[in-house]
Tab-separated table of C-alpha atoms in Angstrom:
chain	number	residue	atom	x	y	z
A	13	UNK	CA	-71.680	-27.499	-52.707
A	14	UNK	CA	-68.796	-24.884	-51.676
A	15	UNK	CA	-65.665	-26.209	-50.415
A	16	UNK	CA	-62.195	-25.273	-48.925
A	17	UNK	CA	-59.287	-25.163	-51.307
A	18	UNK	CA	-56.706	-26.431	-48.686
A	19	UNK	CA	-55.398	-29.930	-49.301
A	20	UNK	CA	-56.085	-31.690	-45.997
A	21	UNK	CA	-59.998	-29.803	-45.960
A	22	UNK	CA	-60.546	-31.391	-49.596
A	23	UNK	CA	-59.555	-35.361	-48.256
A	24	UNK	CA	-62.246	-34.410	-45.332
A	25	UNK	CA	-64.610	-33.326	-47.411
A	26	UNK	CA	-67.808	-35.489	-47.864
A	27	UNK	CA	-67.393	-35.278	-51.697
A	28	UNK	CA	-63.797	-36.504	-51.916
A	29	UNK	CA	-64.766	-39.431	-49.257
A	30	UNK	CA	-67.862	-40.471	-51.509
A	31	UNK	CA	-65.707	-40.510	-54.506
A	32	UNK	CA	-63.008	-42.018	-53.660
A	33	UNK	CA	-64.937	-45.042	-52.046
A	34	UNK	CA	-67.087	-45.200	-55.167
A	35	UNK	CA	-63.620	-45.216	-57.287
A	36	UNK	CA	-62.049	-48.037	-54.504
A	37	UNK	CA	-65.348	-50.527	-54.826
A	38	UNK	CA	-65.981	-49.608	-58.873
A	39	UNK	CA	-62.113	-50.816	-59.450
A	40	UNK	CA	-62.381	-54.134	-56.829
A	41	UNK	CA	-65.313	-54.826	-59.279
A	42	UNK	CA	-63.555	-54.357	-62.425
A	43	UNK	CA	-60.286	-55.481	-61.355
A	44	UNK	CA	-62.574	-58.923	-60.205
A	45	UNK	CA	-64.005	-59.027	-63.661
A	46	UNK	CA	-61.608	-58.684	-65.754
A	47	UNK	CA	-58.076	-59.721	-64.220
A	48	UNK	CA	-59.748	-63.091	-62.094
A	49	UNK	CA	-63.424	-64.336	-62.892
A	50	UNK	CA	-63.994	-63.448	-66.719
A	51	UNK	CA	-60.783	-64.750	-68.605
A	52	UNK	CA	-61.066	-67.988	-66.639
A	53	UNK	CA	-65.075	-68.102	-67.288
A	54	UNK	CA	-65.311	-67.442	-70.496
A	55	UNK	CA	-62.666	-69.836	-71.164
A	56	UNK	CA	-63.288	-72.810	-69.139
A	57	UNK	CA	-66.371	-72.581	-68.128
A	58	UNK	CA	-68.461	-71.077	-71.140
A	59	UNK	CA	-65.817	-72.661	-73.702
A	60	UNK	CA	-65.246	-69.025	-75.771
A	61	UNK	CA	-61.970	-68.350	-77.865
A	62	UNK	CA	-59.446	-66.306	-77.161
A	63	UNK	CA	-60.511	-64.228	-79.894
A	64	UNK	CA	-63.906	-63.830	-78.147
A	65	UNK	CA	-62.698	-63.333	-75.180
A	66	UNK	CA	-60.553	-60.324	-76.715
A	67	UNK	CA	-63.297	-58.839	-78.571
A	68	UNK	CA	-65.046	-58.795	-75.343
A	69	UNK	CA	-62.679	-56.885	-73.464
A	70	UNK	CA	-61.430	-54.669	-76.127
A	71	UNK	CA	-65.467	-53.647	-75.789
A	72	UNK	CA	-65.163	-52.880	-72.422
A	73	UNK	CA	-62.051	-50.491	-72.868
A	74	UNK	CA	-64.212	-49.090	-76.014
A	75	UNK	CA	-66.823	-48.158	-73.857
A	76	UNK	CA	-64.871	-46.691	-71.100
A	77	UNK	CA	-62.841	-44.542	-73.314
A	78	UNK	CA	-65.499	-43.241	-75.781
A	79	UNK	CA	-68.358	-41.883	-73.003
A	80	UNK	CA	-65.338	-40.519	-70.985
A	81	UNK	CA	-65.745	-36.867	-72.451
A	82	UNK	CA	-69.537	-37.252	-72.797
A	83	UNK	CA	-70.191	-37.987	-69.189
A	84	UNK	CA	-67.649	-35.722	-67.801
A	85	UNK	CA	-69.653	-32.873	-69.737
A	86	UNK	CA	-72.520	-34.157	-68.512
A	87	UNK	CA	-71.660	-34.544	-64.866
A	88	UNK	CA	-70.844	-30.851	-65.125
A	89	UNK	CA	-74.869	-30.192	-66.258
A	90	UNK	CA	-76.499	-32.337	-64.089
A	91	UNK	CA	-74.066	-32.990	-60.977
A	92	UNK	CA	-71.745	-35.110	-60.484
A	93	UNK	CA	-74.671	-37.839	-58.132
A	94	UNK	CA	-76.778	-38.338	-61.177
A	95	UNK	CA	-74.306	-39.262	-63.556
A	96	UNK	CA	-72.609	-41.669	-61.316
A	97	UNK	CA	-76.118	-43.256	-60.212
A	98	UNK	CA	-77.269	-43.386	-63.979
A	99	UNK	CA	-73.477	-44.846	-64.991
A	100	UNK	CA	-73.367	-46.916	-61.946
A	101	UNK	CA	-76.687	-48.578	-62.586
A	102	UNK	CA	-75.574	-49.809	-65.935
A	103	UNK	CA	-72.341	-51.208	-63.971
A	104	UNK	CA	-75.372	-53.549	-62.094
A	105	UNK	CA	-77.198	-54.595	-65.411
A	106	UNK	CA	-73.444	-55.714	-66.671
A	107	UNK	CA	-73.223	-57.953	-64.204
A	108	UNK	CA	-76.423	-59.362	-63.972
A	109	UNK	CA	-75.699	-60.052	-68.050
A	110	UNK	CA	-72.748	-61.689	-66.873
A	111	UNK	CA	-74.563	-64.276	-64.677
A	112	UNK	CA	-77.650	-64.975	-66.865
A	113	UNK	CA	-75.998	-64.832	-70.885
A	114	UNK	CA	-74.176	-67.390	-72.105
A	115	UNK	CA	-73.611	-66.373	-75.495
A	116	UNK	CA	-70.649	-64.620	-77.113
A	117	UNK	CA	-72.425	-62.103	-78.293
A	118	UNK	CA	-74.495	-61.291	-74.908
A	119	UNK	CA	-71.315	-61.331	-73.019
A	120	UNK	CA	-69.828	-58.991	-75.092
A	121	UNK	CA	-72.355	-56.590	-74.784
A	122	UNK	CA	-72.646	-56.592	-71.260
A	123	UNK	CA	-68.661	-55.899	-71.110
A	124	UNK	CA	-69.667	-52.957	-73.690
A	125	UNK	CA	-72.116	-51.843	-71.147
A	126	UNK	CA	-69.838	-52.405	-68.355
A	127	UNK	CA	-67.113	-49.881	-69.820
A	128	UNK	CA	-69.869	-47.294	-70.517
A	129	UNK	CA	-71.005	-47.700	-66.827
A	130	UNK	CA	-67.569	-46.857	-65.437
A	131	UNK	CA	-66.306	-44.425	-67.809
A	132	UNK	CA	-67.488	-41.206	-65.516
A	133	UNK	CA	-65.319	-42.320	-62.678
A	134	UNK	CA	-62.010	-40.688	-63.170
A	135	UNK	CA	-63.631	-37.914	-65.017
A	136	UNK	CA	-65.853	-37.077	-62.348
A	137	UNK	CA	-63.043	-37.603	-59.897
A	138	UNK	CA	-60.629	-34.970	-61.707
A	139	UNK	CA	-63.171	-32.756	-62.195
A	140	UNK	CA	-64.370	-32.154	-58.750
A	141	UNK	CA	-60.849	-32.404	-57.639
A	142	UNK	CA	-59.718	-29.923	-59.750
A	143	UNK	CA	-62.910	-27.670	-58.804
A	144	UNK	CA	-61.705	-27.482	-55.535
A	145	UNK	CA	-58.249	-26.978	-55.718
A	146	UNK	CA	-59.109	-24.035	-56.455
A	147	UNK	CA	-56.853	-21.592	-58.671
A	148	UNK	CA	-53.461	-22.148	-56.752
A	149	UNK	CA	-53.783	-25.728	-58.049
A	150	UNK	CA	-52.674	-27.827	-54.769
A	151	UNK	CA	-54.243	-31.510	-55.457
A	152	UNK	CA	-51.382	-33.489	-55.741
A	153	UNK	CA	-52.252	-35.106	-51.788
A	154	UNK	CA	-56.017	-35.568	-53.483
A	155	UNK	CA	-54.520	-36.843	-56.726
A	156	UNK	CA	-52.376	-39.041	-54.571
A	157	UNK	CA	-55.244	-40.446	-52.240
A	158	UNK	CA	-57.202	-41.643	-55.854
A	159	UNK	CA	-55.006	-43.445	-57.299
A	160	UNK	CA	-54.829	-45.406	-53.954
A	161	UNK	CA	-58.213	-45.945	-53.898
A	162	UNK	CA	-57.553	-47.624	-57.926
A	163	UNK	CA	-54.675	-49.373	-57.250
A	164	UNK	CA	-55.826	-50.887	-53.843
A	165	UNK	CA	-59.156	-51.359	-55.612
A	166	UNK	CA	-57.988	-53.146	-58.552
A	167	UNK	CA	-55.283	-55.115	-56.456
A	168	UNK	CA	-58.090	-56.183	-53.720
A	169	UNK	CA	-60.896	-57.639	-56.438
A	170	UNK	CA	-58.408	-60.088	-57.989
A	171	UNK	CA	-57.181	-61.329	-55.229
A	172	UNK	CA	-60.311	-61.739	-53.041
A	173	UNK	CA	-61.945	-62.771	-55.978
A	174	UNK	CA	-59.438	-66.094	-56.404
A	175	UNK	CA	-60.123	-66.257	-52.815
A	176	UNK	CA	-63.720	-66.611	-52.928
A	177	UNK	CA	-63.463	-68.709	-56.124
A	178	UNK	CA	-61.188	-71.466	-53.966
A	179	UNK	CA	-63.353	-71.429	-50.757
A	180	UNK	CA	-67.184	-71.786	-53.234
A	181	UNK	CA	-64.881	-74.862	-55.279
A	182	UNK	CA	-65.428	-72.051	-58.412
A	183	UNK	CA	-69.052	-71.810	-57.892
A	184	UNK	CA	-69.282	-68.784	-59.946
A	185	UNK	CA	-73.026	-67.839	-59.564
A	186	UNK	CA	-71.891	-67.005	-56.271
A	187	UNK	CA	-69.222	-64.629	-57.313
A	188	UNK	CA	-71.599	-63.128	-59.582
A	189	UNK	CA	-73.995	-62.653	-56.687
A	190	UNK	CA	-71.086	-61.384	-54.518
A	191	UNK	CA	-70.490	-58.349	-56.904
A	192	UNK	CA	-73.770	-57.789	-57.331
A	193	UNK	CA	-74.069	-57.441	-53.776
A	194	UNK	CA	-70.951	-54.584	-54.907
A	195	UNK	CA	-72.284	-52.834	-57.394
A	196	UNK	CA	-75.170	-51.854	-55.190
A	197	UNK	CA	-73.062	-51.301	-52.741
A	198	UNK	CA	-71.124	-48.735	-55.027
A	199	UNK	CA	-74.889	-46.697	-56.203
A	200	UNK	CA	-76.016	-46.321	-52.340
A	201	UNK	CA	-72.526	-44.278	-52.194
A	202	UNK	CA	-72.342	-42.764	-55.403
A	203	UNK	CA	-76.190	-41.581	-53.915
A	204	UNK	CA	-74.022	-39.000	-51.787
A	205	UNK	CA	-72.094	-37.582	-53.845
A	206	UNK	CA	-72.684	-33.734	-53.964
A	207	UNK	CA	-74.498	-32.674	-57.383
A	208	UNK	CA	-71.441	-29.851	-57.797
A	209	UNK	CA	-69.091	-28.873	-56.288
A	210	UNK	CA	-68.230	-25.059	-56.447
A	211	UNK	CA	-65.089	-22.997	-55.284
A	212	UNK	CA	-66.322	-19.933	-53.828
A	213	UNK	CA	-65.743	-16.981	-56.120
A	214	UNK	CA	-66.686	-19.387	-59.301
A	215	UNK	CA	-70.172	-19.059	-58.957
A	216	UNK	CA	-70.845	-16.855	-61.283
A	217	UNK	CA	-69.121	-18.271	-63.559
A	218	UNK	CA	-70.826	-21.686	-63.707
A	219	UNK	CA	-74.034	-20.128	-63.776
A	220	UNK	CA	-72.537	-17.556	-67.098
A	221	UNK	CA	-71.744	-21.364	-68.663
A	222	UNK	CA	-75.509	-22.636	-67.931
A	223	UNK	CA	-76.672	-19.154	-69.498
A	224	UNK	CA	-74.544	-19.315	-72.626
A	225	UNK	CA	-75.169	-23.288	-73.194
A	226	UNK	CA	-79.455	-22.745	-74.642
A	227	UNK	CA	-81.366	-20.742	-75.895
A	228	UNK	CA	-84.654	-22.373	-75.866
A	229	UNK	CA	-87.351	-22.008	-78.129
A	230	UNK	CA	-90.435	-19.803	-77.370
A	231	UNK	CA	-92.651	-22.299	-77.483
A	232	UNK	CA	-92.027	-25.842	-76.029
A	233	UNK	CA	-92.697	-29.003	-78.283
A	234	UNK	CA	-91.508	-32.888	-78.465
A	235	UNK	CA	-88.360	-31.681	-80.338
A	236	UNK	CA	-87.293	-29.041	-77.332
A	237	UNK	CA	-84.807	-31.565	-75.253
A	238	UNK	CA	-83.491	-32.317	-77.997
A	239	UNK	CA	-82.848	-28.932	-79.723
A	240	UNK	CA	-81.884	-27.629	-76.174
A	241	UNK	CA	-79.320	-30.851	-76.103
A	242	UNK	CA	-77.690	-29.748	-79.639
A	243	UNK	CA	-77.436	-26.092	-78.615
A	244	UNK	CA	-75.602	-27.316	-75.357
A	245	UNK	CA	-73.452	-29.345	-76.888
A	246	UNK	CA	-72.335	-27.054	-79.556
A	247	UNK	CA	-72.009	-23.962	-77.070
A	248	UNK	CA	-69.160	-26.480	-75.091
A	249	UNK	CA	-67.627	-27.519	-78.313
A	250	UNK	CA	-67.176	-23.523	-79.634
A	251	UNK	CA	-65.346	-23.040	-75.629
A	252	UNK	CA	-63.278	-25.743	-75.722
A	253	UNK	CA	-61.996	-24.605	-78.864
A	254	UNK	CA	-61.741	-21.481	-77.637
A	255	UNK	CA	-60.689	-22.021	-73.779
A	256	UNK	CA	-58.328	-24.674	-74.246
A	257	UNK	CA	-55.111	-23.306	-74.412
A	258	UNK	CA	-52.160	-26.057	-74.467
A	259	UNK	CA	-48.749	-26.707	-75.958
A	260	UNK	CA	-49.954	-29.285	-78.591
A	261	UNK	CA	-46.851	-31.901	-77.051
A	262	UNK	CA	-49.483	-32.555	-74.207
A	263	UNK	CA	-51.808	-34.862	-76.646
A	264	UNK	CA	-48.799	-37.378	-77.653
A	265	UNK	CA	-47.812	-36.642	-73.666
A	266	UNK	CA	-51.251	-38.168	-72.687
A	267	UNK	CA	-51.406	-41.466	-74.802
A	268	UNK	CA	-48.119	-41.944	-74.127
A	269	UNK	CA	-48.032	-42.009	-70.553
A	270	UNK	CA	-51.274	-44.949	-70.797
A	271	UNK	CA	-49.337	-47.004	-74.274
A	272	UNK	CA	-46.609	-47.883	-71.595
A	273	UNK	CA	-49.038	-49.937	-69.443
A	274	UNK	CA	-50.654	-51.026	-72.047
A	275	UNK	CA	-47.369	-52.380	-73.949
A	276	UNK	CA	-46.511	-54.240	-70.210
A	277	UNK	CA	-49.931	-55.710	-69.285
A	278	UNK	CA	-50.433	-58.584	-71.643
A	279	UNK	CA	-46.844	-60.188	-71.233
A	280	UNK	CA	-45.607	-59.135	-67.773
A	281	UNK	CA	-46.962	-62.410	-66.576
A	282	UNK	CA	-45.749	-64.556	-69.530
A	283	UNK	CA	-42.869	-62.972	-69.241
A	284	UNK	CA	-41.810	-63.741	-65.555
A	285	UNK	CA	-42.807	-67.401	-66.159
A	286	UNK	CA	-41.345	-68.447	-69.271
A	287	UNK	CA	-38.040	-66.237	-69.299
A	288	UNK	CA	-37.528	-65.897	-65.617
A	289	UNK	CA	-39.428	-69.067	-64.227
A	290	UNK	CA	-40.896	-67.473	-61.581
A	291	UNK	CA	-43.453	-69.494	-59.662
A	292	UNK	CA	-47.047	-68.234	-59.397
A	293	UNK	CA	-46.487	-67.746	-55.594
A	294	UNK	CA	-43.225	-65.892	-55.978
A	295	UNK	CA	-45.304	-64.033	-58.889
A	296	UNK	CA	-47.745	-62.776	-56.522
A	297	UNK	CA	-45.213	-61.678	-53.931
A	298	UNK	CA	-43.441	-59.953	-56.992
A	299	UNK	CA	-46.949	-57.978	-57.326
A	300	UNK	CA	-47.055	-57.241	-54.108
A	301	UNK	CA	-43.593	-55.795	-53.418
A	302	UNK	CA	-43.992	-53.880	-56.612
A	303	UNK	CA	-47.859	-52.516	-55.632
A	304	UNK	CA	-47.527	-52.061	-52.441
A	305	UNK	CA	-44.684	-49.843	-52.559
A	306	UNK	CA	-46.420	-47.665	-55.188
A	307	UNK	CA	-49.306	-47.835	-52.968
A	308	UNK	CA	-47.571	-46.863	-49.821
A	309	UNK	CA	-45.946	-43.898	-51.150
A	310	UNK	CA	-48.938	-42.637	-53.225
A	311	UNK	CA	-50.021	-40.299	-50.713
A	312	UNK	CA	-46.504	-38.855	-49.155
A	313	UNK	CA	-45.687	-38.187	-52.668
A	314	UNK	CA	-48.689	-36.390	-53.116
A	315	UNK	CA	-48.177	-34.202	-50.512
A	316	UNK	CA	-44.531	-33.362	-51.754
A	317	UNK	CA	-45.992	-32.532	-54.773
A	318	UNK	CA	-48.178	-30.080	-53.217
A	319	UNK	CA	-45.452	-28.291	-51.353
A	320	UNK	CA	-42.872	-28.893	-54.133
A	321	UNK	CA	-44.579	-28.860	-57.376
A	322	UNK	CA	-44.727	-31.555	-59.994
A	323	UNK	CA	-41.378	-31.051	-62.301
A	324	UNK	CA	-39.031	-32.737	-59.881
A	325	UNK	CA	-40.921	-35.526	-59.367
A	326	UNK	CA	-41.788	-36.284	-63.183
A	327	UNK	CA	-38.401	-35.259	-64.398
A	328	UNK	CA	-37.038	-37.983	-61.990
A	329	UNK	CA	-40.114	-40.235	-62.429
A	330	UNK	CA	-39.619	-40.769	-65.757
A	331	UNK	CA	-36.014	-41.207	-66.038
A	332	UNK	CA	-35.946	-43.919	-63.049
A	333	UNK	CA	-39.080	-46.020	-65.015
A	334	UNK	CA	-37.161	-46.150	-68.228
A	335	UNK	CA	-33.968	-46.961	-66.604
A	336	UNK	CA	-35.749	-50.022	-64.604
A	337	UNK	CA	-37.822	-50.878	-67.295
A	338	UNK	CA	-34.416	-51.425	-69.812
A	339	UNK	CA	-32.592	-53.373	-66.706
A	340	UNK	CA	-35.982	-55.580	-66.415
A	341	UNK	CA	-35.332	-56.895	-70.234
A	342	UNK	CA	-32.090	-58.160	-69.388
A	343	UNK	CA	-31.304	-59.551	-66.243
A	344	UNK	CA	-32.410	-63.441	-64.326
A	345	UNK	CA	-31.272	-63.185	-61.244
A	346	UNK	CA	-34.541	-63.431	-58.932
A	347	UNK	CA	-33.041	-60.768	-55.940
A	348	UNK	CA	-32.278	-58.299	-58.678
A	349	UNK	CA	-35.982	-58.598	-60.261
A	350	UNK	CA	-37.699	-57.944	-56.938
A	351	UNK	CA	-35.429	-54.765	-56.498
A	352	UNK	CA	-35.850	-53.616	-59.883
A	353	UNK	CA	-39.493	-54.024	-59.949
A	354	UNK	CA	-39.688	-51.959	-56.344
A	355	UNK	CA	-37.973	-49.106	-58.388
A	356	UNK	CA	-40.542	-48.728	-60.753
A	357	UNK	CA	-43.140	-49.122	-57.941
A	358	UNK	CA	-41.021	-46.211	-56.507
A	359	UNK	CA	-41.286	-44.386	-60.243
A	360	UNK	CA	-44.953	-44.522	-60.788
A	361	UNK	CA	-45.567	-43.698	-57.159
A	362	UNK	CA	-43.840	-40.312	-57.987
A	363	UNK	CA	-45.265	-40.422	-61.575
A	364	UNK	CA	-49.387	-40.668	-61.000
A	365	UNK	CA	-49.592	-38.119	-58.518
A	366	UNK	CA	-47.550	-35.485	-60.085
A	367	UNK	CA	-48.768	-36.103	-63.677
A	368	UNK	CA	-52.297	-35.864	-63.007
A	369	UNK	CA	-52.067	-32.583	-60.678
A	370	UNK	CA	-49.537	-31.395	-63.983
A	371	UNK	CA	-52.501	-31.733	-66.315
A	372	UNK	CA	-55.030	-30.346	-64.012
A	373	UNK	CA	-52.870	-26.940	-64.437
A	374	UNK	CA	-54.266	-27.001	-68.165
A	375	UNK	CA	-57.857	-27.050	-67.478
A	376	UNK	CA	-59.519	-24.085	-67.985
A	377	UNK	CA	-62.440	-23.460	-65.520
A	378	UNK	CA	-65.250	-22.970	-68.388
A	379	UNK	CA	-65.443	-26.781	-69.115
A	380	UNK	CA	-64.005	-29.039	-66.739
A	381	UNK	CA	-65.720	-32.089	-67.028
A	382	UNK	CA	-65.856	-32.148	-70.717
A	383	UNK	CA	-61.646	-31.237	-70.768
A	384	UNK	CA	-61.062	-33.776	-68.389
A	385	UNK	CA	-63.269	-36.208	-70.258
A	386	UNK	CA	-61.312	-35.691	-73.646
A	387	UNK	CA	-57.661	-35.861	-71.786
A	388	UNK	CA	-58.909	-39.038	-70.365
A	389	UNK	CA	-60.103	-40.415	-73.534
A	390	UNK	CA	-56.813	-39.721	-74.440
A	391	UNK	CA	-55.036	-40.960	-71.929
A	392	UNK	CA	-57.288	-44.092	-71.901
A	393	UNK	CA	-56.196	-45.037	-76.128
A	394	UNK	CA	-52.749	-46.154	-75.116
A	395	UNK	CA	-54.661	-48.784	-73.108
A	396	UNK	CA	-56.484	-49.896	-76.212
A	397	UNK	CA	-53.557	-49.315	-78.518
A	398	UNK	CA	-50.569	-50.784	-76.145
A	399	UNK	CA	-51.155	-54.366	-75.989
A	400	UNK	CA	-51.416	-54.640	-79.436
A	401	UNK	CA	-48.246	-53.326	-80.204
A	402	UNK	CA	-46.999	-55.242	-76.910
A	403	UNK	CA	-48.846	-59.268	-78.765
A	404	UNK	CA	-46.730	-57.869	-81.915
A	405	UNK	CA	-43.318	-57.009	-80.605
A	406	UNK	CA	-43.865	-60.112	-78.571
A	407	UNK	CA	-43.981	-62.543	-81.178
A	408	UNK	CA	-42.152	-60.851	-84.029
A	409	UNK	CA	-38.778	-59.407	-82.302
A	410	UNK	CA	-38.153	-61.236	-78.851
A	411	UNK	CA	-39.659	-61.551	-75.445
A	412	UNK	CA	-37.643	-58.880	-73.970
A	413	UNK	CA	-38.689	-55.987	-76.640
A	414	UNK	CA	-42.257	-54.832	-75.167
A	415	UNK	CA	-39.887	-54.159	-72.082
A	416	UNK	CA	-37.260	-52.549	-74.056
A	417	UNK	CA	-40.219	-50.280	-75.837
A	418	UNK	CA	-42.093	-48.984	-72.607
A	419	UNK	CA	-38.546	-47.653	-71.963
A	420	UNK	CA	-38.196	-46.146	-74.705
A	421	UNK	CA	-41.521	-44.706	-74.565
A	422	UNK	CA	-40.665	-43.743	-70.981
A	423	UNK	CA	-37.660	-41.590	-72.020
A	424	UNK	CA	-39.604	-40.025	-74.789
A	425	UNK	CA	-41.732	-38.893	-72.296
A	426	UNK	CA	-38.652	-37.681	-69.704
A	427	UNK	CA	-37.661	-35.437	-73.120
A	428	UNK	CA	-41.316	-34.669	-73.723
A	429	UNK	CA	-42.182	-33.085	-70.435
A	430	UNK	CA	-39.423	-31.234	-70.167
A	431	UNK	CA	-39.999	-29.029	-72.796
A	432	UNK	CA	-43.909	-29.042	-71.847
A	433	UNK	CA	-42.656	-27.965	-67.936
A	434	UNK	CA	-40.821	-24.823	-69.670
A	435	UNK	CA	-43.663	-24.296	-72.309
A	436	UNK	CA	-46.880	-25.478	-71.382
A	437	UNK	CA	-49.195	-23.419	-73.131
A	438	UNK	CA	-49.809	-23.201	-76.841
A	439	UNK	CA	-49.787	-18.952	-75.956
A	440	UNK	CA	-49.351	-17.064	-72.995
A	441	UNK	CA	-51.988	-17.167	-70.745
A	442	UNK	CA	-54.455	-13.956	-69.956
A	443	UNK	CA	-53.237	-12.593	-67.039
């Protein structure tokens, strides 16, 4: 499939409207899962540790983050529909593990399985986004519009979730039911996605990629798929080597920018109870002015971005989340926390945009998928890393030090990006 370059043509187009409604119902599912039905399940309902439980999710995140590269290089060989469909259909089977296992170790494998099912969504989303950008690069609307879909998605499945839980009295085959109902939901519209998506002019140079990738044996036999698979994979491996051309600060600069939300996630909610005695209800309005303003300015941002590129808004980005992350470790008073809390909604608003149409600059055109598989992978450690550093600052320093940390980390990155916005190649590029 060709495609317009322009930033309002790629939101119309049927491939961006496909994926980002798969991304929007994949995250409701998740977002269910994992934030509102499994903790809660596992716990009360099935009677699993804590340490279960943990193994369980750190699975899930194992499997998202390791077939990340993998299915981004293979959405780029056989199209972006059947490696959704094929993902997404594992996605179902999770779920329907979910309802029927009861044991520890059948739960965790179905929240293995559920990781490996999602893990070609943003991949597959960056790389088609990127594709049609085209070479001036203008996706930060596009970048913009996805992480709406992820953020509404992940916001909505928690919250409807708890709804549906209170109105069935926690009947929870039911829920199970309900997003199974979802996840076929999501593979009739992953179904029509596009199986590429090709800027004109670049034609030629996907099909050099296919040409270059085998070289198949003269005579066919039961080892052929899998000869043809090793020759493929080592042709991509020999061009990313050779294509990938960055300042080597961007690597640190990826896990970074995912190690802050993974440091905040497992004691943001402790933390508002037990230091600031919030109430669950004036919690959820707390998520909800903090959200919804990053949310609401997603897209407007992303559209800046497009006319004013991505320094200004990442130079400022970061500065503003470390600042309101630091004032966030020290202050009680309840008015101040909401405001404080809507400035860092306001900083990752101008952060996710900017930063992913920033590291779609550094993709080189020979290997999309696979690039934007192994930035993701990246990107995706600081997930798995974060909240372990976050359980040990919690209980070995003070409360207030995971905050004090992820601004840290924050301004490392404000310091860190600015040298990558004046430098970021390893060498000049071929002009």
């Amino acid at each position: 499939m060709q495609t317009d370059t322009k930033p309002a043509k790629i939101l119309r187009s049927p491939f961006f409207i496909a994926m980002w409604l798969t991304l929007f119902l994949v995250e409701i599912i998740k977002g269910a899962l994992l934030v509102a039905v499994l903790p809660v399940y596992m716990d009360n309902i099935l009677g699993l540790s804590a340490g279960v439980i943990g193994v369980a999710f750190a699975l899930q995140y194992l499997g998202d983050n390791l077939f990340r590269a993998p299915s981004g290089w293979a959405a780029e060989r056989i199209g972006f529909r059947a490696t959704m469909v094929t993902a997404l259909i594992c996605t179902l089977i999770a779920v329907i593990m979910i309802l029927f296992l009861k044991s520890a170790v059948g739960l965790a494998m179905a929240c293995l399985i559920l990781g490996i099912g999602t893990s070609p969504l943003w991949p597959c989303a960056m790389t088609g986004v990127t594709a049609m950008s085209g070479p001036q690069n203008k996706n930060g609307t596009a970048m913009g519009a996805l992480e709406m879909a992820a953020l509404g998605g992940t916001g909505l499945g928690p919250v409807g979730m708890n709804w549906l839980l209170e109105r069935t009295h926690h009947d929870y085959r039911t829920i199970f039911l309900v997003l199974m109902g979802c996840a076929i939901l999501v593979i009739l519209v992953a179904m029509i996605l596009p199986g590429r998506v090709i800027v004109e002019g670049e034609e030629h140079a996907e099909q050099a990629v296919k040409n270059r990738d085998v070289k198949y044996p003269a005579k066919p036999n039961l080892l052929t798929p899998f000869i043809r698979l090793q020759k493929s994979v080592k042709g991509t491996l020999q061009r990313v080597r050779s294509t990938l051309n960055v300042n080597p600060l961007v690597y640190p600069a990826l896990f970074m920018q995912s190690f802050v939300i993974g440091l905040l996630s497992p004691v943001i909610t402790l933390y508002t109870r037990t230091d600031l005695h919030i109430s669950p209800n004036l919690y959820s309005l707390l998520l909800i002015a903090g959200g919804g303003i990053t949310v609401i300015a997603l897209l407007p941002v992303g559209k800046m971005v497009d006319r004013f590129g991505t320094k200004p808004f990442l130079n400022v980005g970061f500065l503003m989340a470390s600042a309101s992350l630091f004032a966030f470790s020290s202050i009680t008073s309840i008015p101040v926390v909401f405001g404080v809390v809507m400035l860092v909604g306001v900083s990752y608003a101008m952060i996710l945009p900017a930063w992913n149409a920033f590291v779609a600059t550094l993709i080189p055109k020979g290997e999309r998928g696979a690039i934007w598989g192994f930035f993701l992978t990246l990107q995706g450690s600081g997930m798995v890393v974060g909240p372990i550093v976050s359980g040990l600052l919690w209980d070995h320093v003070s409360h207030p030090a995971p905050f004090i940390g992820s601004a840290i980390v924050m301004a490392g990155l404000a310091v860190v990006h600015f040298v990558l916005s004046r430098n970021p190649f390893r060498t000049a590029p071929a002009k």
